[in-house]
Structure formats: C-alpha cells, structure tokens
Amino acid sequence: MFYPFEMERYLETLLGERDSLLQEMEGQALKETIPVVTPMVGNLLNLLVHMGKAQAILEIGTAIGYSTIWLGRAAEKTGGHVTTIDMNKDRRARALNYFERAGLQNRITALEGDALKILPRLDSTFDFVFIDAAKGEYLDYLKLIYPLIAPEGLLVVDNVLFRGWVVPGTTFAPKYDRLVAGLRQFLQDLCQNSDFSTTVLPIGDGVSVSRRLSL
Ligand SMILES: C[S@@+](CC[C@H](N)C(=O)[O-])C[C@H]1O[C@@H](n2cnc3c(N)ncnc32)[C@H](O)[C@@H]1O
C-alpha cells in the first residue's frame, strides 16, 4: 500500500461490515497471501456495475472469487451475468464453492484456462470488463480486450500503480523493472487511446476506470 494504511482502514470503516462470507474469504486470502482486491475496490466494482446497469460482465483473474462475488451481487440487481476466467484449477474449484454459498451459482460462469487463449475465442461483447490477473500480461490483455468492450462499456483494471512503484521517482528492487515498465506503458496506452475516456484512482493498489466512447 503506497498511501497511508490508516486511510484505507478508515475508508473501510465507512463501507460498514462485510457479511460473514466476504469476511471469511478476506481471512483466507490473507492467510494464504492470495492477492484479492481490497474491500474499497470490491465496493467500487459493485457500484460501477450498478451505475452502468451492466448485463454482460467479464473478469480476468478469479482467484477464489472474492471480487467475483462483489460483481455477482451487483449483477443480481441489474439482471446481469458474470463470466470469470482463471487458469488455476484449485482456486477455481474453491471459487465455485463460494459462488454456491453466496447463492450466485447461476449468475456466474467460471471458465478455467489461460485468458490469453480464451479471450480471442469469445464472440460476444461485454459492457463491463475487470482485469486482475498477471501484471506482466496487462498489455496483452488490453489488445485482446479492446474489441470485446461494447460502446459505453466500462473497463476497470486493478494494480495499475503497483505498490506506488509505477509513479516515477519511487524506488524498488531491480527485479521489478520490467513489470513496472510494462505497467507504465499499459497506463500510457490506455490513457492515450482516443476510443476510451480514462481516469486512475489511487485506491487499493491503483485502479483505472475507462469508458468506451460511442462509435
Ligand atoms: C490477483 S489474483 C485475482 C484476484 C481476484 N480478482 C480477487 O480480487 O478476488 C490473479 C489471478 O489471475 C490468475 N491468472 C494469472 N494469469 C492468468 C492468465 N493468463 N489466464 C487466466 N488466469 C490468470 C491467477 O491464477 C490468479 O488466481
């Protein structure tokens, strides 16, 4: 976290208590260091799906399904459906169990496999896309995702400021050079794409929100 931890904690208190299922998942993620979105980001996803009345929702990076449940609960209200992709078989199985416990099993389709192979095979468009998978592949996802976002659709991407290291002038270990350079390029490409209107929010690990402009 690159801004005061106290601030995220304070903002979380404003959100109120998450229910026992989300709290259990937060505990599991913490225990096993599975990098899930912060509650603030989960809440943002939920809010944006609601506001955009999104119907066709796509997530890249399910893990154990924490962010998917925030999306799925909003989809329940909009009458939408979430398709989520992860290449980790074990995590997907655990996510399916959580979806069932959340009563969202009919609202979510969990695909298992490499998003880089699955995305080119998808033939429908989505009005809400959330990217939260391998940071080193963000530029590749972006190229594959552009044609899949419907006009007026939203693209939300997590970890775009990656511990704040994407901000020039910060210091980090040399092993992160490539990752950070890739994320800087990613933000530049996204922000300069005239088909999209983009902002970057410094909550969680940095979240970009883009709207596809009408043709
Ligand atoms: C940060 S976690 C996702 C967290 C989840 N969005 C949440 O907040 O609850 C990233 C996930 O992306 C998956 N992943 C990484 N590269 C992938 C790829 N190329 N295709 C599909 N899944 C991938 C990993 O297996 C991992 O479970």
mmCIF file of C-alpha atoms and ligand atoms in Angstrom:
data_model
loop_
_atom_site.group_PDB
_atom_site.id
_atom_site.type_symbol
_atom_site.label_atom_id
_atom_site.label_comp_id
_atom_site.label_asym_id
_atom_site.label_seq_id
_atom_site.Cartn_x
_atom_site.Cartn_y
_atom_site.Cartn_z
ATOM 1 C CA MET A 1 0.000 0.000 0.000
ATOM 2 C CA PHE A 2 1.517 3.293 -1.068
ATOM 3 C CA TYR A 3 -0.753 5.690 0.746
ATOM 4 C CA PRO A 4 -1.355 5.711 4.476
ATOM 5 C CA PHE A 5 -2.628 2.346 5.632
ATOM 6 C CA GLU A 6 -4.733 4.272 8.134
ATOM 7 C CA MET A 7 -6.572 5.933 5.263
ATOM 8 C CA GLU A 8 -7.623 2.621 3.655
ATOM 9 C CA ARG A 9 -8.621 1.320 7.091
ATOM 10 C CA TYR A 10 -10.659 4.464 7.762
ATOM 11 C CA LEU A 11 -12.350 4.302 4.350
ATOM 12 C CA GLU A 12 -13.154 0.638 5.001
ATOM 13 C CA THR A 13 -14.947 1.553 8.207
ATOM 14 C CA LEU A 14 -17.168 3.851 6.149
ATOM 15 C CA LEU A 15 -18.164 0.881 3.988
ATOM 16 C CA GLY A 16 -19.518 -0.910 7.015
ATOM 17 C CA GLU A 17 -19.134 -4.566 7.925
ATOM 18 C CA ARG A 18 -18.886 -7.067 5.112
ATOM 19 C CA ASP A 19 -21.037 -10.152 5.598
ATOM 20 C CA SER A 20 -19.569 -13.312 7.085
ATOM 21 C CA LEU A 21 -18.864 -14.918 3.678
ATOM 22 C CA LEU A 22 -16.786 -11.983 2.395
ATOM 23 C CA GLN A 23 -15.018 -11.753 5.765
ATOM 24 C CA GLU A 24 -14.191 -15.462 5.615
ATOM 25 C CA MET A 25 -12.751 -15.014 2.111
ATOM 26 C CA GLU A 26 -10.737 -11.973 3.205
ATOM 27 C CA GLY A 27 -9.314 -14.102 6.032
ATOM 28 C CA GLN A 28 -8.430 -16.970 3.684
ATOM 29 C CA ALA A 29 -6.789 -14.619 1.195
ATOM 30 C CA LEU A 30 -4.724 -13.011 3.942
ATOM 31 C CA LYS A 31 -3.702 -16.371 5.399
ATOM 32 C CA GLU A 32 -2.578 -17.768 2.037
ATOM 33 C CA THR A 33 -1.349 -14.448 0.587
ATOM 34 C CA ILE A 34 -3.778 -14.645 -2.322
ATOM 35 C CA PRO A 35 -3.841 -11.078 -3.665
ATOM 36 C CA VAL A 36 -7.529 -10.160 -3.763
ATOM 37 C CA VAL A 37 -8.952 -6.666 -4.234
ATOM 38 C CA THR A 38 -9.358 -4.515 -1.148
ATOM 39 C CA PRO A 39 -12.919 -4.087 0.157
ATOM 40 C CA MET A 40 -12.834 -0.498 -1.156
ATOM 41 C CA VAL A 41 -12.118 -1.799 -4.662
ATOM 42 C CA GLY A 42 -14.731 -4.560 -4.326
ATOM 43 C CA ASN A 43 -17.264 -1.928 -3.383
ATOM 44 C CA LEU A 44 -16.216 0.228 -6.347
ATOM 45 C CA LEU A 45 -16.744 -2.703 -8.742
ATOM 46 C CA ASN A 46 -20.177 -3.314 -7.272
ATOM 47 C CA LEU A 47 -21.094 0.355 -7.549
ATOM 48 C CA LEU A 48 -19.900 0.681 -11.158
ATOM 49 C CA VAL A 49 -21.820 -2.410 -12.321
ATOM 50 C CA HIS A 50 -24.934 -0.949 -10.695
ATOM 51 C CA MET A 51 -24.432 2.523 -12.112
ATOM 52 C CA GLY A 52 -23.786 1.229 -15.613
ATOM 53 C CA LYS A 53 -26.638 -1.307 -15.317
ATOM 54 C CA ALA A 54 -24.161 -3.783 -16.764
ATOM 55 C CA GLN A 55 -25.565 -7.019 -18.151
ATOM 56 C CA ALA A 56 -22.593 -8.837 -19.662
ATOM 57 C CA ILE A 57 -19.699 -8.725 -17.195
ATOM 58 C CA LEU A 58 -16.257 -10.254 -17.748
ATOM 59 C CA GLU A 59 -13.486 -10.732 -15.185
ATOM 60 C CA ILE A 60 -9.944 -11.870 -15.917
ATOM 61 C CA GLY A 61 -8.469 -13.329 -12.710
ATOM 62 C CA THR A 62 -10.988 -15.088 -10.441
ATOM 63 C CA ALA A 63 -8.660 -16.484 -7.748
ATOM 64 C CA ILE A 64 -11.025 -17.734 -5.005
ATOM 65 C CA GLY A 65 -13.831 -15.492 -6.279
ATOM 66 C CA TYR A 66 -13.739 -12.565 -3.832
ATOM 67 C CA SER A 67 -14.024 -9.786 -6.439
ATOM 68 C CA THR A 68 -16.377 -12.009 -8.466
ATOM 69 C CA ILE A 69 -18.831 -12.047 -5.569
ATOM 70 C CA TRP A 70 -18.810 -8.237 -5.395
ATOM 71 C CA LEU A 71 -19.523 -8.243 -9.167
ATOM 72 C CA GLY A 72 -22.081 -11.065 -8.935
ATOM 73 C CA ARG A 73 -24.056 -9.332 -6.216
ATOM 74 C CA ALA A 74 -24.358 -6.237 -8.394
ATOM 75 C CA ALA A 75 -25.299 -8.448 -11.364
ATOM 76 C CA GLU A 76 -28.151 -9.856 -9.288
ATOM 77 C CA LYS A 77 -29.572 -6.344 -9.124
ATOM 78 C CA THR A 78 -29.016 -5.466 -12.797
ATOM 79 C CA GLY A 79 -30.154 -8.852 -14.096
ATOM 80 C CA GLY A 80 -26.655 -9.352 -15.498
ATOM 81 C CA HIS A 81 -24.277 -12.301 -15.724
ATOM 82 C CA VAL A 82 -20.597 -12.596 -14.822
ATOM 83 C CA THR A 83 -18.099 -14.638 -16.838
ATOM 84 C CA THR A 84 -14.816 -15.045 -14.984
ATOM 85 C CA ILE A 85 -11.547 -16.635 -16.123
ATOM 86 C CA ASP A 86 -8.697 -18.213 -14.161
ATOM 87 C CA MET A 87 -6.023 -20.717 -15.128
ATOM 88 C CA ASN A 88 -5.606 -22.082 -11.595
ATOM 89 C CA LYS A 89 -7.755 -25.209 -11.269
ATOM 90 C CA ASP A 90 -7.637 -25.386 -7.490
ATOM 91 C CA ARG A 91 -8.596 -21.736 -6.994
ATOM 92 C CA ARG A 92 -11.432 -22.075 -9.493
ATOM 93 C CA ALA A 93 -12.816 -25.063 -7.577
ATOM 94 C CA ARG A 94 -12.752 -23.055 -4.361
ATOM 95 C CA ALA A 95 -14.386 -20.096 -6.094
ATOM 96 C CA LEU A 96 -17.227 -22.327 -7.348
ATOM 97 C CA ASN A 97 -17.872 -23.391 -3.777
ATOM 98 C CA TYR A 98 -18.032 -19.773 -2.611
ATOM 99 C CA PHE A 99 -20.378 -18.855 -5.511
ATOM 100 C CA GLU A 100 -22.707 -21.635 -4.411
ATOM 101 C CA ARG A 101 -22.617 -20.459 -0.805
ATOM 102 C CA ALA A 102 -23.362 -16.912 -1.971
ATOM 103 C CA GLY A 103 -26.331 -18.215 -3.978
ATOM 104 C CA LEU A 104 -24.692 -16.857 -7.134
ATOM 105 C CA GLN A 105 -24.011 -20.147 -8.945
ATOM 106 C CA ASN A 106 -26.498 -19.302 -11.730
ATOM 107 C CA ARG A 107 -25.254 -15.748 -12.037
ATOM 108 C CA ILE A 108 -21.576 -16.621 -12.638
ATOM 109 C CA THR A 109 -19.821 -18.760 -15.270
ATOM 110 C CA ALA A 110 -16.259 -19.643 -14.254
ATOM 111 C CA LEU A 111 -14.002 -20.569 -17.169
ATOM 112 C CA GLU A 112 -10.764 -22.431 -16.499
ATOM 113 C CA GLY A 113 -7.769 -21.692 -18.695
ATOM 114 C CA ASP A 114 -5.304 -19.108 -19.927
ATOM 115 C CA ALA A 115 -7.066 -15.816 -20.633
ATOM 116 C CA LEU A 116 -4.622 -15.170 -23.475
ATOM 117 C CA LYS A 117 -6.081 -18.227 -25.232
ATOM 118 C CA ILE A 118 -9.704 -17.841 -24.122
ATOM 119 C CA LEU A 119 -10.182 -14.139 -24.929
ATOM 120 C CA PRO A 120 -9.636 -14.488 -28.718
ATOM 121 C CA ARG A 121 -12.293 -17.215 -28.761
ATOM 122 C CA LEU A 122 -15.020 -15.113 -27.086
ATOM 123 C CA ASP A 123 -17.521 -13.969 -29.693
ATOM 124 C CA SER A 124 -19.771 -11.689 -27.611
ATOM 125 C CA THR A 125 -19.145 -8.192 -26.298
ATOM 126 C CA PHE A 126 -19.209 -7.130 -22.652
ATOM 127 C CA ASP A 127 -20.414 -3.939 -21.065
ATOM 128 C CA PHE A 128 -18.196 -4.327 -18.019
ATOM 129 C CA VAL A 129 -14.696 -5.827 -18.008
ATOM 130 C CA PHE A 130 -12.487 -6.177 -14.931
ATOM 131 C CA ILE A 131 -8.815 -7.124 -15.359
ATOM 132 C CA ASP A 132 -6.958 -8.502 -12.327
ATOM 133 C CA ALA A 133 -4.610 -11.294 -13.454
ATOM 134 C CA ALA A 134 -0.852 -11.434 -14.279
ATOM 135 C CA LYS A 135 0.513 -7.861 -14.211
ATOM 136 C CA GLY A 136 3.184 -8.780 -16.772
ATOM 137 C CA GLU A 137 0.416 -9.656 -19.259
ATOM 138 C CA TYR A 138 -1.640 -6.472 -18.938
ATOM 139 C CA LEU A 139 -0.523 -5.097 -22.316
ATOM 140 C CA ASP A 140 -1.560 -8.387 -23.963
ATOM 141 C CA TYR A 141 -4.956 -8.432 -22.247
ATOM 142 C CA LEU A 142 -5.519 -4.853 -23.364
ATOM 143 C CA LYS A 143 -5.051 -5.701 -27.049
ATOM 144 C CA LEU A 144 -7.372 -8.705 -26.760
ATOM 145 C CA ILE A 145 -9.977 -6.916 -24.673
ATOM 146 C CA TYR A 146 -10.444 -3.749 -26.781
ATOM 147 C CA PRO A 147 -12.661 -5.424 -29.413
ATOM 148 C CA LEU A 148 -14.725 -7.126 -26.702
ATOM 149 C CA ILE A 149 -15.899 -3.957 -24.934
ATOM 150 C CA ALA A 150 -19.279 -2.654 -26.077
ATOM 151 C CA PRO A 151 -19.733 1.093 -26.798
ATOM 152 C CA GLU A 152 -20.346 2.892 -23.472
ATOM 153 C CA GLY A 153 -18.945 -0.197 -21.734
ATOM 154 C CA LEU A 154 -16.550 0.097 -18.790
ATOM 155 C CA LEU A 155 -13.053 -1.314 -18.398
ATOM 156 C CA VAL A 156 -11.704 -1.450 -14.832
ATOM 157 C CA VAL A 157 -8.156 -2.613 -14.098
ATOM 158 C CA ASP A 158 -6.613 -3.332 -10.686
ATOM 159 C CA ASN A 159 -2.997 -2.833 -9.504
ATOM 160 C CA VAL A 160 -2.147 -0.228 -12.130
ATOM 161 C CA LEU A 161 0.035 1.723 -9.660
ATOM 162 C CA PHE A 162 1.589 -1.483 -8.263
ATOM 163 C CA ARG A 163 2.650 -0.550 -4.728
ATOM 164 C CA GLY A 164 3.135 3.020 -5.967
ATOM 165 C CA TRP A 165 6.232 1.979 -7.943
ATOM 166 C CA VAL A 166 4.626 2.943 -11.244
ATOM 167 C CA VAL A 167 4.945 6.566 -10.092
ATOM 168 C CA PRO A 168 8.297 7.892 -11.416
ATOM 169 C CA GLY A 169 10.800 8.728 -8.701
ATOM 170 C CA THR A 170 9.900 5.813 -6.435
ATOM 171 C CA THR A 171 12.481 3.165 -5.608
ATOM 172 C CA PHE A 172 12.074 -0.598 -5.892
ATOM 173 C CA ALA A 173 14.185 -3.720 -6.381
ATOM 174 C CA PRO A 174 15.650 -4.148 -9.911
ATOM 175 C CA LYS A 175 13.761 -7.443 -10.346
ATOM 176 C CA TYR A 176 10.578 -5.354 -10.725
ATOM 177 C CA ASP A 177 11.993 -3.116 -13.504
ATOM 178 C CA ARG A 178 10.222 -4.965 -16.341
ATOM 179 C CA LEU A 179 6.911 -5.240 -14.533
ATOM 180 C CA VAL A 180 6.871 -1.559 -13.630
ATOM 181 C CA ALA A 181 7.906 -0.515 -17.169
ATOM 182 C CA GLY A 182 5.089 -2.697 -18.570
ATOM 183 C CA LEU A 183 2.516 -1.115 -16.272
ATOM 184 C CA ARG A 184 3.707 2.394 -17.179
ATOM 185 C CA GLN A 185 3.326 1.504 -20.854
ATOM 186 C CA PHE A 186 -0.078 -0.021 -20.129
ATOM 187 C CA LEU A 187 -1.338 3.183 -18.484
ATOM 188 C CA GLN A 188 0.084 5.303 -21.278
ATOM 189 C CA ASP A 189 -1.575 3.174 -23.984
ATOM 190 C CA LEU A 190 -4.888 3.146 -22.150
ATOM 191 C CA CYS A 191 -4.932 6.860 -21.327
ATOM 192 C CA GLN A 192 -3.917 7.829 -24.881
ATOM 193 C CA ASN A 193 -6.471 5.595 -26.566
ATOM 194 C CA SER A 194 -8.984 8.049 -28.035
ATOM 195 C CA ASP A 195 -11.717 5.383 -28.076
ATOM 196 C CA PHE A 196 -11.709 5.485 -24.285
ATOM 197 C CA SER A 197 -12.085 8.092 -21.573
ATOM 198 C CA THR A 198 -9.913 7.059 -18.605
ATOM 199 C CA THR A 199 -9.176 8.052 -15.052
ATOM 200 C CA VAL A 200 -6.881 6.435 -12.478
ATOM 201 C CA LEU A 201 -7.969 6.194 -8.851
ATOM 202 C CA PRO A 202 -5.294 5.821 -6.153
ATOM 203 C CA ILE A 203 -7.332 3.413 -4.026
ATOM 204 C CA GLY A 204 -6.245 -0.126 -3.221
ATOM 205 C CA ASP A 205 -3.220 -0.802 -5.414
ATOM 206 C CA GLY A 206 -4.360 1.756 -8.023
ATOM 207 C CA VAL A 207 -7.423 1.220 -10.209
ATOM 208 C CA SER A 208 -8.032 2.548 -13.716
ATOM 209 C CA VAL A 209 -11.595 3.158 -14.881
ATOM 210 C CA SER A 210 -12.245 3.657 -18.604
ATOM 211 C CA ARG A 211 -15.417 4.184 -20.574
ATOM 212 C CA ARG A 212 -15.568 3.159 -24.204
ATOM 213 C CA LEU A 213 -16.828 6.097 -26.215
ATOM 214 C CA SER A 214 -19.723 5.571 -28.616
ATOM 215 C CA LEU A 215 -18.759 4.962 -32.218
HETATM 216 C C1 LIG B 1 -4.790 -11.118 -8.233
HETATM 217 S S1 LIG B 1 -5.485 -12.709 -8.438
HETATM 218 C C2 LIG B 1 -7.172 -12.342 -8.741
HETATM 219 C C3 LIG B 1 -7.869 -11.825 -7.531
HETATM 220 C C4 LIG B 1 -9.371 -11.657 -7.676
HETATM 221 N N1 LIG B 1 -9.682 -10.803 -8.818
HETATM 222 C C5 LIG B 1 -9.954 -11.035 -6.437
HETATM 223 O O1 LIG B 1 -9.752 -9.836 -6.234
HETATM 224 O O2 LIG B 1 -10.611 -11.735 -5.673
HETATM 225 C C6 LIG B 1 -4.899 -13.106 -10.032
HETATM 226 C C7 LIG B 1 -5.408 -14.428 -10.601
HETATM 227 O O3 LIG B 1 -5.146 -14.404 -12.010
HETATM 228 C C8 LIG B 1 -4.860 -15.715 -12.439
HETATM 229 N N2 LIG B 1 -4.111 -15.606 -13.708
HETATM 230 C C9 LIG B 1 -2.870 -15.115 -13.931
HETATM 231 N N3 LIG B 1 -2.572 -15.140 -15.232
HETATM 232 C C10 LIG B 1 -3.645 -15.667 -15.871
HETATM 233 C C11 LIG B 1 -3.949 -15.957 -17.229
HETATM 234 N N4 LIG B 1 -3.084 -15.696 -18.216
HETATM 235 N N5 LIG B 1 -5.146 -16.518 -17.506
HETATM 236 C C12 LIG B 1 -6.044 -16.786 -16.524
HETATM 237 N N6 LIG B 1 -5.815 -16.530 -15.225
HETATM 238 C C13 LIG B 1 -4.633 -15.975 -14.904
HETATM 239 C C14 LIG B 1 -4.074 -16.334 -11.296
HETATM 240 O O4 LIG B 1 -4.217 -17.741 -11.323
HETATM 241 C C15 LIG B 1 -4.707 -15.675 -10.068
HETATM 242 O O5 LIG B 1 -5.646 -16.531 -9.436
#
